Amino acid sequence: MPSREAIIDAPASEAAAAQHHASHPGTSNLGDRLFNSTLWILGAMILVVAGLIVLNLAVAARPLAKDHSLWGFITETQWDPVEDRFGALTFLYGTLVTSMVSLILAVPVAIGLSLFITQFAPPKLGRVLTMPVELLAAIPSVVYGLWGLFIVVPWLRASVEPWLGKHLGWIPLFQGPPIGLGYLASSMILAVMILPTIVAVSVEVMKTTPEATREAALALGATKWEAVMMTVIPYSRAGIVGAVLLGLGRALGETMAVTMVIGNSPQISASLFAAGYSLPAVIANEFAEATSSVHVAALAGLGLILFATTFLLNAGARVLVNAVQRGPRRVSG
Amino acid sequence: MSPAPAVQIMPPEKPVPMVSAPQQQPPLAPEPETPFKVEVQDLNVYFRANHAIRHVTLGVKPQTVLAVIGPSGCGKSTFIRALNRMHDLVPGARVEGRVFVDGEDLYARGIDPVLLRRRVGMVFQRPNPFPTMSIYENVAAGLTLNGIGGNHAEIVEHCLRQAALWDEVKDRLRHAGTSLSGGQQQRLCIARALAVEPEVLLMDEPASALDPIATAKIEELIHELKEKYTIVIVTHSMQQAARVSDNTAFFYLGELIEMGPTAQIFTNPRERRTEDYVTGKFG
Amino acid sequence: MNLHSSFTYRKVVDRGMALVCALFFALAFIPLLSVLWLVISKGAAGLSWSFFTQLPKPVGEVGGGVGNALLGTLFMVGLACLIGLPLGVGAGVFLAEKGDGTVGRSVRFMAEVLSGVPSIVVGIVAYALVVIPMGHFSAIAGGVALAILMIPTLARATEELVRVVPASLREASLALGVANWRTSIRVVIRTAMSGIVTACLLAVARAAGETAPLLFTALNNQYWNTDPRQPTASLTVAIFNYAISPYDDWHAKAWTAALVLLIVVGLLNIASRVLTRSRLKGAR
Ligand SMILES: Nc1ncnc2c1ncn2[C@@H]1O[C@H](COP(=O)(O)OP(=O)(O)OP(=O)(O)O)[C@@H](O)[C@H]1O
Ligand SMILES: [Mg+2]
């Protein structure tokens, strides 16, 4: 776009210019104007899509507001479509527990893996190393659900849960009958599914560590690991936190795999072995069959909570990641 | 190099055009009537607060070569890019003053920079053939992209011959333009610029990325192109300026310090700073 | 502790941590190989021509396939492409060309944030946007949901691809007297095109694997359907329904359908490599 200021107005030559202009009908101007306005419209579409999402969720959830307060909605445990009583706490609890446990499982592996790819592996291998991670990301979630239901759940039921119960059974988390389906199964599958997200972003931010800083640490006599701890980790810490938040966002919203292995039982239980329910799972299971408008609205309300949470998480994560990628202006000490 | 005729040099502050005569003229007959092909009056370029070109005034006669020299960062590229309005697309860049081509002010309102650039072609420091196009398509790019018809095959061959590249590529016109060597790519870019039949050719250090043999070819080419085109060339090499140009302009910190016939600039400069630069005392 | 032993200790920590990192890397292979191996080994048995071409059969009857679901997936992904590809790529070009101002920055941020919105939420949006006004579930609703999911990710990918086109190519074209818009389309976007095609195919692959946003937009259908206004089956919903059913025979179908889905996704990935190979000899 030729900036207006770049064009000097010379009043004396304006008449001549106008004449000149007439002799060359503005072939480019029309095209440019069309192209530019098309681009602006297309760009605005992203904002329109965002607006559509918020608006439609709000409209769909509106009937709920009639006899449910927001506070009541998120603190009630009872979910009874027949009686038109809707409380989301059970689902919030399930979503929160499975997401947190999946983070605990995935984050150390993801960070170690990212360090291996960026710091320890021979640089010549390059992209080959990220391939398995990219493949993990490319597998559809319903396939993870299938795998979880028929492979992970039986394995947990037969080996892992009995073993945990026997040795760590004094912790409430590992008590109860080993049924396989439940929080633990969901968390494990979620951990696998969010691993690629965390690794992809962590690798990107770790790559932005200036090579010179790391070499300086090595030159001071630090071992490779010490150099990593002294330079790469502090430099990319905010970005890694962002990567973890992005992973958390994925875990909160993941639907199919969780629906297939969490057990879909609306209860709050301290044990990870127990069956539970999650926000996306209840939407997936009930939405198509919901008949009363309040029921649909309650499900949309769950969707709105999910949207708001993931939106804020993602926004925060992007701020952190972008700040690290933009370079030396560091976020926090 | 034949000695160039005497010229009037004006201090840069005064917006009076300098006169330079074509090289082959007898020394004692300066022709003040010959109009300038390119004339710059009190040109200023700003990048936000940075005043990169300061009050530059000069003129270039048709069918001559003007070399622009000066230390790195003195504004040579900025100056030459102002001659075909390449700054229009740089955010924060602002141009003041006038640039006339054949007496027409490029920066006047209503001038379409697109049509202008067809008359003022440009070759860049690094060869930049279009990677998605073959050698043939690269040369014809200005024609196809502008929707100009005609016998493209003939024009392509003519331009490649002019750019002294035809014999090297005539058997592989369908190969990628980027498959050529650096020097060949630069000649390809020259051929591409020639295909739209510009009147003025701007060259920003066209040989800086090339080896001596490729450089020699480009210089030879400039000599031949002078028959038809008016050329402004930026160069870092004093020898190159001496070999190819009729006149030389020395820039320093955004100002035009001195301009005159090349021989005089190199042997008998008026300004101290010019002398220091051409004798290698700085820069 | 003397200097020497502390040095040995540091060395051991160094080696140990490097080993742990390598182990974690190996650990990531276990689920990957397990998923791939099980889908192939359990799915391959049911693979036959009729699996691709026939309608599903009721429990207990042998044979039957997922032909309608496969068609439905192609159909809805096709619909999604009609909406999502132009908007996503277009928004990406906007971000690359005009994205440096305040508006551009907010659009970019919004695209980044939206690409993390759960797909089930997008399903609700498409339900409110299309299903409610139409009065019933439909392929269009499914296509719209998939399109909304495609747009933000594709926009960001396209932006990155257009931005890496060297500015020198744009300048070269402008210097030939080519108008800005023609330069943008025929030089800049053209140069980024092979990358954009790859990004589109990956977006298509991702859309083909989505389940949650289809559950209550396209719903399901036992029969062939090419009417965009009717409920439509999809491969992913079929896998889900087969998997959670109590019948072993349907479980086997779920694995085979999963294999078909992985093949579709894999083919799209391979296609993206083949399609983007340069047609020019000696291209680098
Ligand atoms: N796009 C731009 N934005 C901001 N400042 C710029 C831009 N281009 C050039 N400048 C500034 O203008 C001045 C002149 O730069 P220019 O590129 O014209 O120098 P040059 O003489 O061509 O140098 P070189 O010999 O290294 O090519 C420099 O101070 C530079 O920082
Ligand atoms: Mg320069």
mmCIF file of C-alpha atoms in Angstrom, chain A residues 22-332:
data_model
loop_
_atom_site.group_PDB
_atom_site.id
_atom_site.type_symbol
_atom_site.label_atom_id
_atom_site.label_comp_id
_atom_site.label_asym_id
_atom_site.label_seq_id
_atom_site.Cartn_x
_atom_site.Cartn_y
_atom_site.Cartn_z
ATOM 1 C CA ALA A 22 -6.287 10.372 -17.402
ATOM 2 C CA SER A 23 -3.977 9.114 -20.101
ATOM 3 C CA HIS A 24 -3.227 5.972 -18.102
ATOM 4 C CA PRO A 25 -6.507 4.679 -16.809
ATOM 5 C CA GLY A 26 -5.598 3.405 -13.331
ATOM 6 C CA THR A 27 -5.091 -0.203 -14.228
ATOM 7 C CA SER A 28 -3.510 -1.072 -10.933
ATOM 8 C CA ASN A 29 -5.551 1.079 -8.602
ATOM 9 C CA LEU A 30 -8.813 -0.744 -9.072
ATOM 10 C CA GLY A 31 -7.147 -4.132 -8.715
ATOM 11 C CA ASP A 32 -5.256 -3.021 -5.635
ATOM 12 C CA ARG A 33 -8.333 -1.632 -4.028
ATOM 13 C CA LEU A 34 -10.290 -4.803 -4.707
ATOM 14 C CA PHE A 35 -7.468 -6.999 -3.468
ATOM 15 C CA ASN A 36 -6.933 -4.970 -0.327
ATOM 16 C CA SER A 37 -10.570 -4.821 0.612
ATOM 17 C CA THR A 38 -10.905 -8.556 0.015
ATOM 18 C CA LEU A 39 -7.979 -9.153 2.346
ATOM 19 C CA TRP A 40 -9.440 -6.927 5.036
ATOM 20 C CA ILE A 41 -12.740 -8.732 4.802
ATOM 21 C CA LEU A 42 -11.015 -12.106 5.049
ATOM 22 C CA GLY A 43 -9.011 -10.951 8.049
ATOM 23 C CA ALA A 44 -12.131 -9.625 9.707
ATOM 24 C CA MET A 45 -13.697 -13.057 9.232
ATOM 25 C CA ILE A 46 -11.514 -14.391 12.042
ATOM 26 C CA LEU A 47 -13.046 -11.831 14.362
ATOM 27 C CA VAL A 48 -16.486 -12.667 12.979
ATOM 28 C CA VAL A 49 -15.893 -16.352 13.705
ATOM 29 C CA ALA A 50 -14.846 -15.481 17.255
ATOM 30 C CA GLY A 51 -17.958 -13.367 17.631
ATOM 31 C CA LEU A 52 -20.147 -16.152 16.227
ATOM 32 C CA ILE A 53 -18.738 -18.624 18.717
ATOM 33 C CA VAL A 54 -19.421 -16.403 21.709
ATOM 34 C CA LEU A 55 -22.799 -15.259 20.472
ATOM 35 C CA ASN A 56 -24.134 -18.688 19.595
ATOM 36 C CA LEU A 57 -22.935 -20.228 22.841
ATOM 37 C CA ALA A 58 -24.560 -17.438 24.799
ATOM 38 C CA VAL A 59 -27.807 -17.702 22.876
ATOM 39 C CA ALA A 60 -27.910 -21.464 23.261
ATOM 40 C CA ALA A 61 -27.217 -21.257 26.983
ATOM 41 C CA ARG A 62 -29.660 -18.438 27.630
ATOM 42 C CA PRO A 63 -32.743 -20.429 28.685
ATOM 43 C CA LEU A 64 -30.672 -21.816 31.540
ATOM 44 C CA ALA A 65 -30.383 -18.392 33.148
ATOM 45 C CA LYS A 66 -34.096 -18.407 33.942
ATOM 46 C CA ASP A 67 -33.895 -20.530 37.038
ATOM 47 C CA HIS A 68 -30.187 -21.236 37.518
ATOM 48 C CA SER A 69 -27.649 -18.788 38.853
ATOM 49 C CA LEU A 70 -24.080 -19.117 37.577
ATOM 50 C CA TRP A 71 -22.877 -19.866 41.076
ATOM 51 C CA GLY A 72 -25.547 -22.500 41.589
ATOM 52 C CA PHE A 73 -24.742 -24.029 38.220
ATOM 53 C CA ILE A 74 -21.106 -24.579 38.999
ATOM 54 C CA THR A 75 -21.476 -25.638 42.643
ATOM 55 C CA GLU A 76 -24.430 -28.026 42.411
ATOM 56 C CA THR A 77 -23.619 -31.692 41.962
ATOM 57 C CA GLN A 78 -27.020 -32.887 40.918
ATOM 58 C CA TRP A 79 -27.591 -33.280 37.164
ATOM 59 C CA ASP A 80 -31.115 -34.394 36.519
ATOM 60 C CA PRO A 81 -32.587 -33.655 33.083
ATOM 61 C CA VAL A 82 -35.915 -35.140 34.052
ATOM 62 C CA GLU A 83 -36.352 -32.746 36.949
ATOM 63 C CA ASP A 84 -34.666 -29.913 35.050
ATOM 64 C CA ARG A 85 -32.048 -29.600 37.754
ATOM 65 C CA PHE A 86 -28.581 -28.900 36.479
ATOM 66 C CA GLY A 87 -25.377 -28.671 38.486
ATOM 67 C CA ALA A 88 -22.007 -28.962 36.793
ATOM 68 C CA LEU A 89 -19.717 -29.661 39.724
ATOM 69 C CA THR A 90 -19.322 -33.390 39.054
ATOM 70 C CA PHE A 91 -18.189 -32.744 35.513
ATOM 71 C CA LEU A 92 -15.953 -29.862 36.494
ATOM 72 C CA TYR A 93 -14.327 -32.115 39.055
ATOM 73 C CA GLY A 94 -13.762 -34.926 36.549
ATOM 74 C CA THR A 95 -12.339 -32.568 33.959
ATOM 75 C CA LEU A 96 -10.053 -30.939 36.486
ATOM 76 C CA VAL A 97 -8.754 -34.184 37.984
ATOM 77 C CA THR A 98 -8.073 -35.900 34.677
ATOM 78 C CA SER A 99 -6.389 -32.785 33.238
ATOM 79 C CA MET A 100 -4.168 -32.290 36.271
ATOM 80 C CA VAL A 101 -3.095 -35.915 36.481
ATOM 81 C CA SER A 102 -2.414 -35.952 32.762
ATOM 82 C CA LEU A 103 -0.207 -32.872 33.172
ATOM 83 C CA ILE A 104 1.690 -34.539 36.001
ATOM 84 C CA LEU A 105 2.303 -37.519 33.742
ATOM 85 C CA ALA A 106 3.042 -35.629 30.541
ATOM 86 C CA VAL A 107 5.028 -32.564 31.570
ATOM 87 C CA PRO A 108 8.242 -34.237 32.781
ATOM 88 C CA VAL A 109 8.281 -36.516 29.746
ATOM 89 C CA ALA A 110 7.565 -33.627 27.401
ATOM 90 C CA ILE A 111 10.304 -31.433 28.829
ATOM 91 C CA GLY A 112 12.833 -34.260 28.849
ATOM 92 C CA LEU A 113 11.892 -35.125 25.305
ATOM 93 C CA SER A 114 12.198 -31.523 24.163
ATOM 94 C CA LEU A 115 15.584 -31.225 25.835
ATOM 95 C CA PHE A 116 16.680 -34.414 24.125
ATOM 96 C CA ILE A 117 15.587 -33.112 20.729
ATOM 97 C CA THR A 118 17.092 -29.652 21.114
ATOM 98 C CA GLN A 119 20.122 -30.221 23.349
ATOM 99 C CA PHE A 120 21.331 -33.783 23.597
ATOM 100 C CA ALA A 121 20.543 -35.483 20.307
ATOM 101 C CA PRO A 122 22.972 -35.048 17.421
ATOM 102 C CA PRO A 123 21.769 -31.946 15.567
ATOM 103 C CA LYS A 124 22.143 -33.788 12.272
ATOM 104 C CA LEU A 125 19.080 -35.877 13.078
ATOM 105 C CA GLY A 126 17.020 -32.693 13.154
ATOM 106 C CA ARG A 127 13.511 -33.205 11.869
ATOM 107 C CA VAL A 128 13.644 -36.982 12.061
ATOM 108 C CA LEU A 129 13.426 -36.695 15.830
ATOM 109 C CA THR A 130 10.241 -34.669 15.834
ATOM 110 C CA MET A 131 8.574 -37.154 13.474
ATOM 111 C CA PRO A 132 7.228 -39.549 16.127
ATOM 112 C CA VAL A 133 5.822 -36.582 18.011
ATOM 113 C CA GLU A 134 4.169 -35.225 14.871
ATOM 114 C CA LEU A 135 2.707 -38.643 14.184
ATOM 115 C CA LEU A 136 1.286 -38.795 17.697
ATOM 116 C CA ALA A 137 -0.406 -35.468 17.004
ATOM 117 C CA ALA A 138 -1.833 -36.707 13.709
ATOM 118 C CA ILE A 139 -3.721 -39.668 15.184
ATOM 119 C CA PRO A 140 -7.430 -38.778 15.509
ATOM 120 C CA SER A 141 -8.765 -38.714 19.046
ATOM 121 C CA VAL A 142 -11.423 -41.327 18.378
ATOM 122 C CA VAL A 143 -8.608 -43.739 17.522
ATOM 123 C CA TYR A 144 -6.962 -42.942 20.847
ATOM 124 C CA GLY A 145 -10.322 -43.623 22.464
ATOM 125 C CA LEU A 146 -10.566 -46.989 20.742
ATOM 126 C CA TRP A 147 -7.038 -47.859 21.789
ATOM 127 C CA GLY A 148 -7.722 -46.686 25.316
ATOM 128 C CA LEU A 149 -10.935 -48.634 25.640
ATOM 129 C CA PHE A 150 -9.597 -51.959 24.383
ATOM 130 C CA ILE A 151 -5.923 -51.834 25.309
ATOM 131 C CA VAL A 152 -5.196 -49.359 28.096
ATOM 132 C CA VAL A 153 -8.282 -50.010 30.204
ATOM 133 C CA PRO A 154 -7.822 -53.819 30.369
ATOM 134 C CA TRP A 155 -4.121 -53.319 31.110
ATOM 135 C CA LEU A 156 -4.912 -50.916 33.955
ATOM 136 C CA ARG A 157 -7.543 -53.251 35.311
ATOM 137 C CA ALA A 158 -5.390 -56.350 35.189
ATOM 138 C CA SER A 159 -1.956 -55.057 36.138
ATOM 139 C CA VAL A 160 -1.451 -51.405 36.992
ATOM 140 C CA GLU A 161 -4.339 -50.706 39.333
ATOM 141 C CA PRO A 162 -3.974 -53.903 41.418
ATOM 142 C CA TRP A 163 -0.262 -53.199 41.754
ATOM 143 C CA LEU A 164 -0.818 -49.573 42.782
ATOM 144 C CA GLY A 165 -3.557 -50.606 45.183
ATOM 145 C CA LYS A 166 -1.291 -53.144 46.801
ATOM 146 C CA HIS A 167 1.728 -50.904 47.256
ATOM 147 C CA LEU A 168 0.267 -47.416 47.520
ATOM 148 C CA GLY A 169 -3.199 -48.317 48.683
ATOM 149 C CA TRP A 170 -2.812 -46.240 51.851
ATOM 150 C CA ILE A 171 -3.134 -43.130 49.683
ATOM 151 C CA PRO A 172 -6.826 -42.384 49.010
ATOM 152 C CA LEU A 173 -5.984 -41.803 45.340
ATOM 153 C CA PHE A 174 -5.255 -45.478 44.848
ATOM 154 C CA GLN A 175 -8.067 -47.094 46.752
ATOM 155 C CA GLY A 176 -11.091 -48.968 45.549
ATOM 156 C CA PRO A 177 -11.771 -51.767 43.102
ATOM 157 C CA PRO A 178 -9.659 -51.775 39.941
ATOM 158 C CA ILE A 179 -12.254 -51.330 37.233
ATOM 159 C CA GLY A 180 -10.006 -49.894 34.558
ATOM 160 C CA LEU A 181 -12.445 -47.317 33.229
ATOM 161 C CA GLY A 182 -12.134 -44.041 35.096
ATOM 162 C CA TYR A 183 -9.974 -41.071 35.941
ATOM 163 C CA LEU A 184 -6.667 -42.903 35.681
ATOM 164 C CA ALA A 185 -7.379 -44.298 32.234
ATOM 165 C CA SER A 186 -8.525 -40.900 30.985
ATOM 166 C CA SER A 187 -5.495 -39.189 32.454
ATOM 167 C CA MET A 188 -3.081 -41.621 30.840
ATOM 168 C CA ILE A 189 -4.613 -41.230 27.405
ATOM 169 C CA LEU A 190 -4.817 -37.480 27.784
ATOM 170 C CA ALA A 191 -1.147 -37.464 28.735
ATOM 171 C CA VAL A 192 -0.286 -39.170 25.447
ATOM 172 C CA MET A 193 -2.501 -36.785 23.510
ATOM 173 C CA ILE A 194 -1.185 -33.560 24.993
ATOM 174 C CA LEU A 195 2.438 -34.654 24.791
ATOM 175 C CA PRO A 196 2.848 -33.523 21.135
ATOM 176 C CA THR A 197 1.365 -30.108 21.890
ATOM 177 C CA ILE A 198 3.710 -29.453 24.790
ATOM 178 C CA VAL A 199 6.736 -30.822 22.951
ATOM 179 C CA ALA A 200 6.107 -28.891 19.746
ATOM 180 C CA VAL A 201 5.870 -25.547 21.542
ATOM 181 C CA SER A 202 8.680 -26.292 24.012
ATOM 182 C CA VAL A 203 11.031 -27.249 21.195
ATOM 183 C CA GLU A 204 10.231 -23.981 19.452
ATOM 184 C CA VAL A 205 10.946 -21.851 22.513
ATOM 185 C CA MET A 206 14.051 -23.826 23.490
ATOM 186 C CA LYS A 207 15.440 -23.259 20.032
ATOM 187 C CA THR A 208 15.317 -19.518 20.639
ATOM 188 C CA THR A 209 17.943 -19.724 23.390
ATOM 189 C CA PRO A 210 20.955 -17.899 22.009
ATOM 190 C CA GLU A 211 23.664 -20.444 21.223
ATOM 191 C CA ALA A 212 26.284 -18.034 22.544
ATOM 192 C CA THR A 213 24.815 -18.067 26.056
ATOM 193 C CA ARG A 214 24.985 -21.827 26.215
ATOM 194 C CA GLU A 215 28.506 -21.870 24.867
ATOM 195 C CA ALA A 216 29.519 -19.278 27.434
ATOM 196 C CA ALA A 217 28.292 -21.588 30.191
ATOM 197 C CA LEU A 218 30.151 -24.524 28.667
ATOM 198 C CA ALA A 219 33.281 -22.420 28.392
ATOM 199 C CA LEU A 220 33.070 -21.722 32.127
ATOM 200 C CA GLY A 221 33.450 -25.441 32.728
ATOM 201 C CA ALA A 222 29.811 -26.387 33.147
ATOM 202 C CA THR A 223 28.755 -29.846 32.083
ATOM 203 C CA LYS A 224 26.191 -30.062 29.345
ATOM 204 C CA TRP A 225 23.384 -30.638 31.830
ATOM 205 C CA GLU A 226 24.495 -27.721 33.981
ATOM 206 C CA ALA A 227 24.649 -25.510 30.927
ATOM 207 C CA VAL A 228 21.098 -26.507 30.078
ATOM 208 C CA MET A 229 19.921 -25.757 33.604
ATOM 209 C CA MET A 230 21.795 -22.452 33.640
ATOM 210 C CA THR A 231 20.789 -21.138 30.238
ATOM 211 C CA VAL A 232 18.140 -23.027 28.280
ATOM 212 C CA ILE A 233 15.692 -23.568 31.134
ATOM 213 C CA PRO A 234 15.758 -20.017 32.540
ATOM 214 C CA TYR A 235 15.653 -18.523 29.071
ATOM 215 C CA SER A 236 12.678 -20.529 27.897
ATOM 216 C CA ARG A 237 10.883 -20.961 31.213
ATOM 217 C CA ALA A 238 7.996 -18.632 30.413
ATOM 218 C CA GLY A 239 7.578 -20.324 27.048
ATOM 219 C CA ILE A 240 7.562 -23.780 28.613
ATOM 220 C CA VAL A 241 4.887 -22.633 31.040
ATOM 221 C CA GLY A 242 2.968 -21.407 27.995
ATOM 222 C CA ALA A 243 3.425 -24.783 26.318
ATOM 223 C CA VAL A 244 2.083 -26.530 29.418
ATOM 224 C CA LEU A 245 -0.926 -24.203 29.490
ATOM 225 C CA LEU A 246 -1.619 -25.010 25.845
ATOM 226 C CA GLY A 247 -1.430 -28.692 26.736
ATOM 227 C CA LEU A 248 -3.793 -28.109 29.638
ATOM 228 C CA GLY A 249 -6.208 -26.377 27.283
ATOM 229 C CA ARG A 250 -6.173 -29.430 25.038
ATOM 230 C CA ALA A 251 -6.691 -31.754 27.965
ATOM 231 C CA LEU A 252 -9.671 -29.792 29.282
ATOM 232 C CA GLY A 253 -11.428 -29.847 25.939
ATOM 233 C CA GLU A 254 -10.553 -33.325 24.718
ATOM 234 C CA THR A 255 -13.796 -35.147 24.165
ATOM 235 C CA MET A 256 -13.820 -38.486 22.400
ATOM 236 C CA ALA A 257 -10.987 -40.315 24.067
ATOM 237 C CA VAL A 258 -12.194 -39.284 27.519
ATOM 238 C CA THR A 259 -15.818 -40.088 26.766
ATOM 239 C CA MET A 260 -14.791 -43.589 25.786
ATOM 240 C CA VAL A 261 -12.715 -44.410 28.873
ATOM 241 C CA ILE A 262 -13.850 -42.272 31.814
ATOM 242 C CA GLY A 263 -16.816 -44.486 32.634
ATOM 243 C CA ASN A 264 -19.465 -41.765 32.270
ATOM 244 C CA SER A 265 -20.667 -42.049 35.808
ATOM 245 C CA PRO A 266 -21.682 -38.774 37.457
ATOM 246 C CA GLN A 267 -19.959 -39.059 40.805
ATOM 247 C CA ILE A 268 -17.177 -37.347 42.705
ATOM 248 C CA SER A 269 -14.651 -39.730 44.100
ATOM 249 C CA ALA A 270 -11.223 -39.318 45.611
ATOM 250 C CA SER A 271 -9.867 -42.459 44.017
ATOM 251 C CA LEU A 272 -8.299 -42.293 40.574
ATOM 252 C CA PHE A 273 -9.549 -45.832 39.997
ATOM 253 C CA ALA A 274 -13.161 -44.710 40.130
ATOM 254 C CA ALA A 275 -15.325 -43.966 37.140
ATOM 255 C CA GLY A 276 -16.300 -40.334 36.633
ATOM 256 C CA TYR A 277 -17.547 -37.876 34.094
ATOM 257 C CA SER A 278 -16.126 -34.821 32.358
ATOM 258 C CA LEU A 279 -17.551 -31.649 30.829
ATOM 259 C CA PRO A 280 -16.942 -32.543 27.190
ATOM 260 C CA ALA A 281 -18.054 -36.123 27.754
ATOM 261 C CA VAL A 282 -21.465 -35.185 29.075
ATOM 262 C CA ILE A 283 -21.974 -32.767 26.186
ATOM 263 C CA ALA A 284 -21.011 -35.487 23.718
ATOM 264 C CA ASN A 285 -23.288 -38.060 25.300
ATOM 265 C CA GLU A 286 -26.406 -36.013 25.955
ATOM 266 C CA PHE A 287 -26.551 -33.196 23.438
ATOM 267 C CA ALA A 288 -28.062 -35.101 20.514
ATOM 268 C CA GLU A 289 -30.723 -36.653 22.734
ATOM 269 C CA ALA A 290 -31.547 -33.601 24.799
ATOM 270 C CA THR A 291 -35.207 -32.789 24.271
ATOM 271 C CA SER A 292 -36.104 -30.042 26.707
ATOM 272 C CA SER A 293 -34.773 -26.626 25.859
ATOM 273 C CA VAL A 294 -33.392 -26.225 29.385
ATOM 274 C CA HIS A 295 -31.397 -29.422 28.992
ATOM 275 C CA VAL A 296 -29.857 -28.163 25.749
ATOM 276 C CA ALA A 297 -29.204 -24.840 27.435
ATOM 277 C CA ALA A 298 -27.513 -26.531 30.375
ATOM 278 C CA LEU A 299 -25.234 -28.445 28.011
ATOM 279 C CA ALA A 300 -24.489 -25.249 26.106
ATOM 280 C CA GLY A 301 -23.743 -23.658 29.469
ATOM 281 C CA LEU A 302 -21.162 -26.370 30.088
ATOM 282 C CA GLY A 303 -19.786 -25.541 26.650
ATOM 283 C CA LEU A 304 -19.608 -21.881 27.574
ATOM 284 C CA ILE A 305 -17.632 -22.680 30.723
ATOM 285 C CA LEU A 306 -15.308 -24.848 28.666
ATOM 286 C CA PHE A 307 -14.905 -22.116 26.073
ATOM 287 C CA ALA A 308 -14.212 -19.398 28.610
ATOM 288 C CA THR A 309 -11.648 -21.527 30.445
ATOM 289 C CA THR A 310 -9.761 -22.668 27.369
ATOM 290 C CA PHE A 311 -9.939 -19.184 25.864
ATOM 291 C CA LEU A 312 -8.288 -17.625 28.911
ATOM 292 C CA LEU A 313 -5.747 -20.436 29.164
ATOM 293 C CA ASN A 314 -4.809 -20.127 25.511
ATOM 294 C CA ALA A 315 -4.623 -16.364 25.657
ATOM 295 C CA GLY A 316 -2.283 -16.534 28.645
ATOM 296 C CA ALA A 317 -0.216 -19.255 27.029
ATOM 297 C CA ARG A 318 0.154 -17.300 23.791
ATOM 298 C CA VAL A 319 1.274 -14.208 25.633
ATOM 299 C CA LEU A 320 4.006 -16.216 27.338
ATOM 300 C CA VAL A 321 5.118 -18.117 24.236
ATOM 301 C CA ASN A 322 5.101 -15.060 21.989
ATOM 302 C CA ALA A 323 7.118 -13.093 24.540
ATOM 303 C CA VAL A 324 9.851 -15.735 24.579
ATOM 304 C CA GLN A 325 9.878 -16.140 20.812
ATOM 305 C CA ARG A 326 10.089 -12.416 20.276
ATOM 306 C CA GLY A 327 13.496 -12.595 21.874
ATOM 307 C CA PRO A 328 15.660 -10.953 24.451
ATOM 308 C CA ARG A 329 12.951 -8.862 26.124
ATOM 309 C CA ARG A 330 12.301 -11.369 28.873
ATOM 310 C CA VAL A 331 9.023 -11.812 30.650
ATOM 311 C CA SER A 332 10.005 -12.681 34.180
#
